[in-house]
Coordinates of C-alpha atoms in Angstrom, one line a residue:
X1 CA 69.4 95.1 85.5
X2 CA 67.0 93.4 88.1
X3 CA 63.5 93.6 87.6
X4 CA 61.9 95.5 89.4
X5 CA 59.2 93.9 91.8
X6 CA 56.3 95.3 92.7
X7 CA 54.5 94.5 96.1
X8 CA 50.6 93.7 96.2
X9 CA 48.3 96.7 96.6
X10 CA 47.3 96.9 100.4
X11 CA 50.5 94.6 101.6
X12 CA 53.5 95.2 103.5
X13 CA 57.2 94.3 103.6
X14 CA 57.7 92.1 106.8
X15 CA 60.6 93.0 108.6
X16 CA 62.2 90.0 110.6
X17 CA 60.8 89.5 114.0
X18 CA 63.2 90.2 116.6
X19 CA 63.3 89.0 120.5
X20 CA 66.3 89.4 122.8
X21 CA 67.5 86.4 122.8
X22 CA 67.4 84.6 126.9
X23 CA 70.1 85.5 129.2
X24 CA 72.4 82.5 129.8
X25 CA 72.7 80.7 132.8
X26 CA 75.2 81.5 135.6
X27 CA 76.2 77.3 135.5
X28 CA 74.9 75.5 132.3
X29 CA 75.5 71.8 133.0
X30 CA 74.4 70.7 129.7
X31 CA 77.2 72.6 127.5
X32 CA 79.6 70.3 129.4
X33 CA 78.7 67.6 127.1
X34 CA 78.6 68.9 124.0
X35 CA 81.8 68.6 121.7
X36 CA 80.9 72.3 120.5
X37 CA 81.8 74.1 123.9
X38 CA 85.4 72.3 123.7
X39 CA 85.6 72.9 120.1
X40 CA 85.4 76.3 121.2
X41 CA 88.1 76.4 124.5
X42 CA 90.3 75.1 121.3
X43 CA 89.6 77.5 118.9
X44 CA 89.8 80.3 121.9
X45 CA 93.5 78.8 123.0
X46 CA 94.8 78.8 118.8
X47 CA 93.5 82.4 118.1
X48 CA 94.8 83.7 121.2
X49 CA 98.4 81.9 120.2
X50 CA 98.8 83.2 116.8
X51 CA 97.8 86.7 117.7
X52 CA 100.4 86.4 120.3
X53 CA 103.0 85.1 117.7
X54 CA 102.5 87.5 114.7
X55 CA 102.2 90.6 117.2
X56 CA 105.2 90.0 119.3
X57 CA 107.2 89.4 116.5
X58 CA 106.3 91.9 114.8
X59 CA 107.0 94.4 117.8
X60 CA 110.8 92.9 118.1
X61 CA 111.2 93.7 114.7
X62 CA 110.5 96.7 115.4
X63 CA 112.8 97.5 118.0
X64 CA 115.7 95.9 116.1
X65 CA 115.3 97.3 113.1
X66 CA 115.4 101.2 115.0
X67 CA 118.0 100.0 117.1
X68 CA 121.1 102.2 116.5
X69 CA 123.8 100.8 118.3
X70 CA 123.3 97.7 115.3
X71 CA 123.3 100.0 112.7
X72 CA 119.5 100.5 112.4
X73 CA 117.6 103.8 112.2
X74 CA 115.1 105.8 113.6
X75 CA 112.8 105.6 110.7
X76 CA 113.4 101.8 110.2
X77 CA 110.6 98.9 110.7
X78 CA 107.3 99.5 110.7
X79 CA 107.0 102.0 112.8
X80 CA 104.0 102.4 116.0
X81 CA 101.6 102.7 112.6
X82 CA 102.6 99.3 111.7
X83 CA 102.2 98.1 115.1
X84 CA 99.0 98.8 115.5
X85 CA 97.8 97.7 112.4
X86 CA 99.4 93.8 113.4
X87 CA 97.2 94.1 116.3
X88 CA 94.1 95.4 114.6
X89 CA 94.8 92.9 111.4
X90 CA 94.7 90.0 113.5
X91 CA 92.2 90.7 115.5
X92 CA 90.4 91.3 112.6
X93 CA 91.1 88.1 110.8
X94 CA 91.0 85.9 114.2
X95 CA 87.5 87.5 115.0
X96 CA 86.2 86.7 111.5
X97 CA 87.7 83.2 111.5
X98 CA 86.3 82.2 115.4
X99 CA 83.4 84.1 115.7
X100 CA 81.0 81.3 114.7
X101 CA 83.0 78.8 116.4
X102 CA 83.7 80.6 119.8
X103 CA 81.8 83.8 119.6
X104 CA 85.8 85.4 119.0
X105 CA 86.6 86.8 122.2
X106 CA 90.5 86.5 121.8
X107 CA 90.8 88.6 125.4
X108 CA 89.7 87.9 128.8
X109 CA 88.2 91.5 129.2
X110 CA 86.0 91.1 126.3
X111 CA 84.7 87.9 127.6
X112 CA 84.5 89.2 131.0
X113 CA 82.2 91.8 129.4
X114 CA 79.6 89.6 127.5
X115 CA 79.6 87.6 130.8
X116 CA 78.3 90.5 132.7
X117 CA 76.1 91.1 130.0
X118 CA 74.4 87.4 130.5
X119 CA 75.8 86.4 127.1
X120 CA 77.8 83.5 128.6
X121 CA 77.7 81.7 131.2
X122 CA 80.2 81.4 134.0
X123 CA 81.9 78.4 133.2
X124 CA 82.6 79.2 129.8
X125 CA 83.7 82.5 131.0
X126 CA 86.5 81.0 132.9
X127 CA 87.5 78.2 130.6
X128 CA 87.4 80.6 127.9
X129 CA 90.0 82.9 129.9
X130 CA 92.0 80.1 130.8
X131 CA 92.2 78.7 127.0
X132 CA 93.7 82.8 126.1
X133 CA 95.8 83.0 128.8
X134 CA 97.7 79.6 128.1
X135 CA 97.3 80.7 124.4
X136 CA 99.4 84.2 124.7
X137 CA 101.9 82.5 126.9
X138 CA 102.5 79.3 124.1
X139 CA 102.5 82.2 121.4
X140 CA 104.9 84.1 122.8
X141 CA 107.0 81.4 123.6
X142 CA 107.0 80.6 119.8
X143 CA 107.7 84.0 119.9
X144 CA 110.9 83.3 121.9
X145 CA 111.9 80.3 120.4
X146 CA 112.2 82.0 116.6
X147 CA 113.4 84.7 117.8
X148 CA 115.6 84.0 121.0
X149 CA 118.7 86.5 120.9
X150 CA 116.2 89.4 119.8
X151 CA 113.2 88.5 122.0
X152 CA 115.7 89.3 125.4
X153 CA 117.3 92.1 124.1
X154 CA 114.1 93.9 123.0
X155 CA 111.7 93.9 126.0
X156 CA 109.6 90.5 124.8
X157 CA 106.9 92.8 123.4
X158 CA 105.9 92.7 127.2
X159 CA 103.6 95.6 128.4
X160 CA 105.6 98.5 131.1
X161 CA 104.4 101.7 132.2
X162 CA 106.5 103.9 129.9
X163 CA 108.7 106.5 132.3
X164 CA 107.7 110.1 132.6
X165 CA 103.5 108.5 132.8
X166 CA 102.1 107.8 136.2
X167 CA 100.5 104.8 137.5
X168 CA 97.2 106.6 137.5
X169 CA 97.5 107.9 133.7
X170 CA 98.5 104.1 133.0
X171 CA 95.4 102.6 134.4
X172 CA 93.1 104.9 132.8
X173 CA 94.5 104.6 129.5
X174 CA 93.7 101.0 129.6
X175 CA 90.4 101.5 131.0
X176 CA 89.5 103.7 128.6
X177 CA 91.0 101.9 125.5
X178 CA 89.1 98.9 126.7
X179 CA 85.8 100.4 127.2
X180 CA 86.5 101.4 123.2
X181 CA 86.7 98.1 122.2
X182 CA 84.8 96.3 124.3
X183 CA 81.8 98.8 123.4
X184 CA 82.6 98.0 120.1
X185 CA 82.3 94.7 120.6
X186 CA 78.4 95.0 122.0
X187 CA 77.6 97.3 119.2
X188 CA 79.0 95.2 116.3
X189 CA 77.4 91.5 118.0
X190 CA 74.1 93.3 118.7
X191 CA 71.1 90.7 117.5
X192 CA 68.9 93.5 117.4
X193 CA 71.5 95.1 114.7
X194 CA 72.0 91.5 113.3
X195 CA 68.3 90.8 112.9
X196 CA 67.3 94.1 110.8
X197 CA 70.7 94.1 109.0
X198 CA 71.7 91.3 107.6
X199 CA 74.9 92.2 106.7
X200 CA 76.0 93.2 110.3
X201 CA 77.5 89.9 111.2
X202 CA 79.3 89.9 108.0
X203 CA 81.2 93.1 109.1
X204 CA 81.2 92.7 112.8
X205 CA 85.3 91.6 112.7
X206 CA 86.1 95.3 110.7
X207 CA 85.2 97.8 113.6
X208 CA 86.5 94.9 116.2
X209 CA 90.0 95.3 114.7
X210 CA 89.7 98.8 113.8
X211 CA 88.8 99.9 117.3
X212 CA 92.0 97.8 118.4
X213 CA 94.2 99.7 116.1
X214 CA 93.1 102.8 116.9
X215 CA 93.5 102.5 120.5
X216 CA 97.0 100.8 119.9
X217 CA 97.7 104.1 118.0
X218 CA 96.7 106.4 121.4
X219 CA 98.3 104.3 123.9
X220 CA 101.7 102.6 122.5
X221 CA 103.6 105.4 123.9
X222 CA 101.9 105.3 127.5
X223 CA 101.5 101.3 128.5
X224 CA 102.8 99.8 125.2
X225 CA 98.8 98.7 125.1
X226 CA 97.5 96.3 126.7
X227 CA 93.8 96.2 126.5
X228 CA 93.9 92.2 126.8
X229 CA 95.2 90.3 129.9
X230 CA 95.7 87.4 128.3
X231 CA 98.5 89.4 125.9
X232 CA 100.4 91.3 129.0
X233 CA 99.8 87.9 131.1
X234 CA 101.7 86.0 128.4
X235 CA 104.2 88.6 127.4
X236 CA 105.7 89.4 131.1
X237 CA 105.5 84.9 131.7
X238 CA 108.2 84.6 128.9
X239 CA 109.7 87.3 129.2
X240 CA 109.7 87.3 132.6
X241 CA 111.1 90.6 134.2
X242 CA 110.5 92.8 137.4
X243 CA 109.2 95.1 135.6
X244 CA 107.0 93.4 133.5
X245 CA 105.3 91.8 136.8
X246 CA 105.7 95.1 138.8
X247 CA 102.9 96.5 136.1
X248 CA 101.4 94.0 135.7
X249 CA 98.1 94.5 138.1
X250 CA 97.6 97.9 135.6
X251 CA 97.3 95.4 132.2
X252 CA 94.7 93.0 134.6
X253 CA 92.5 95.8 136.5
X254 CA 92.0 98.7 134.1
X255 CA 90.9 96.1 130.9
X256 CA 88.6 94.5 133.9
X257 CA 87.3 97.6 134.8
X258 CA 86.8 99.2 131.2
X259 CA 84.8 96.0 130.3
X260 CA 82.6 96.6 133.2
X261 CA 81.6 100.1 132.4
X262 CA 80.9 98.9 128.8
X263 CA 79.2 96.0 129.7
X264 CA 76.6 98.4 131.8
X265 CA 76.6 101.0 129.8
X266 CA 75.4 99.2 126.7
X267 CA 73.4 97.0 128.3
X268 CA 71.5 99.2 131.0
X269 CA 71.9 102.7 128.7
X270 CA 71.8 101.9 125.5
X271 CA 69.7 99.2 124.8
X272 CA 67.6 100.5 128.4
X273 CA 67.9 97.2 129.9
X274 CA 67.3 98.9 133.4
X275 CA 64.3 100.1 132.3
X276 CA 63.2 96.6 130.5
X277 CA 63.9 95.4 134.3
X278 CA 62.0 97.9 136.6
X279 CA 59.0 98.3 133.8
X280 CA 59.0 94.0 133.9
X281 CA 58.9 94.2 138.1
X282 CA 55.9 96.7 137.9
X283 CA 54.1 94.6 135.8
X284 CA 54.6 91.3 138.1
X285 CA 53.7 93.1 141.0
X286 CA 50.4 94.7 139.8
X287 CA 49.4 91.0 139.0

């Protein structure tokens, strides 16, 4: 056993000191130079392509193995549990492998989010979506190129509005799945959280993926879950469908839309950054 340890009579434990860290800059010239900010478009592009790759597949498989005109059965595959634990699993394992090289955003709504938030600036907002959205569309041509015959003949894992839901029930489900994990997101990345506990950062990727699976688990049946632009974006350019593109505005402005309401929520509820602000312009105009 450890010995115990015993603190001086009269002394305290300090507790890390803890400032919110400075809002970044709308344009930040001086990231442009660095090899780190590329470094991170990179490791933005690969997470977003093999999360593409495993998930897609592992959808088509799916499909074909509960496909009964070849012989397969309605309790075949993985089923919508397994599903949703591909997409929570490698978010999971792609957050924790990125996060300290990219900050693990993996999805345009989540980075749309922390830039509303002032966590990044704009440019690296955009590259950043630009990187996932080429990423999903080379993983899911991957996808397509392993998997050919099956990938036509089983949808492409692309996101549709499934029949009997309406367009309105569609684009709520996906604002309200992403406000779930985009929250998430600001509650598990928190550097107040981070700088009492310092095994936050440690676990941050767990409730990340876990709040990706569950969501997958409540809306699979209405928009197959989407949740992530960059995924449907991908998904419905290989596959390419009327369909697919018909919906696709749902899998762009509801994840847009749920990031938002996170995004202010946290920030301006939560952590009272409203107040911070009108208690900060009281003070500069008393002086």
């Amino acid at each position: 056993m450890a010995k115990d340890i015993e603190a001086p009579a009269g002394s305290e434990f300090q507790t890390k000191d803890y400032h919110d860290p400075p809002p970044a800059p709308l344009i930040d010239p001086e990231e442009l130079v660095k090899w780190s900010f590329y470094r991170a478009i990179i490791a933005e592009f690969i997470a977003t392509l093999l999360f593409l790759y495993i998930c897609v597949l592992t959808v088509i498989g799916y499909k074909s193995e509960t496909d009964l005109t070849t012989g397969g059965t309605q309790c075949g595959g993985v089923g919508i549990l397994g599903i949703a634990w591909a997409f929570g699993g490698m978010i999971f394992v792609l957050v924790y492998c990125t996060a300290g090289i990219s900050g693990g955003h993996i999805n345009p709504a989540v980075t749309f989010g922390l830039f509303l938030a002032r966590k990044v600036s704009l440019v690296r907002a955009v590259l950043y979506m630009v990187a996932q959205c080429l990423g999903a569309i080379c993983g899911c041509g991957l996808a397509k190129a392993f998997q050919r015959a099956y990938y036509e003949k089983y949808g492409g894992g692309a996101n549709e509005l499934a029949s009997g839901y309406s367009t309105g029930t569609g684009l709520a489900a996906e604002i309200i799945g992403t406000f779930v994990l985009v929250y998430t997101v600001f509650s598990a990345t928190d550097p107040k959280r981070n700088a009492r506990d310092s095994h936050v950062p440690v676990l941050a990727p767990l409730p990340i993926g876990f709040a990706v699976f569950m969501v997958h688990l409540a809306t699979i049946p209405i928009t197959g879950t989407g949740i992530n632009p960059a995924r449907s974006f991908g998904a419905a350019v290989i596959y390419n469908r009327t369909q697919a593109w018909d919906d696709q505005w749902i899998f762009w402005v509801g994840p847009m839309i749920g990031a938002a309401i996170a995004a202010f929520y946290y920030q301006y509820i939560l952590r009272a950054g409203a107040v911070k602000a009108l208690g900060s312009f009281r003070s500069s105009s008393a002086i």
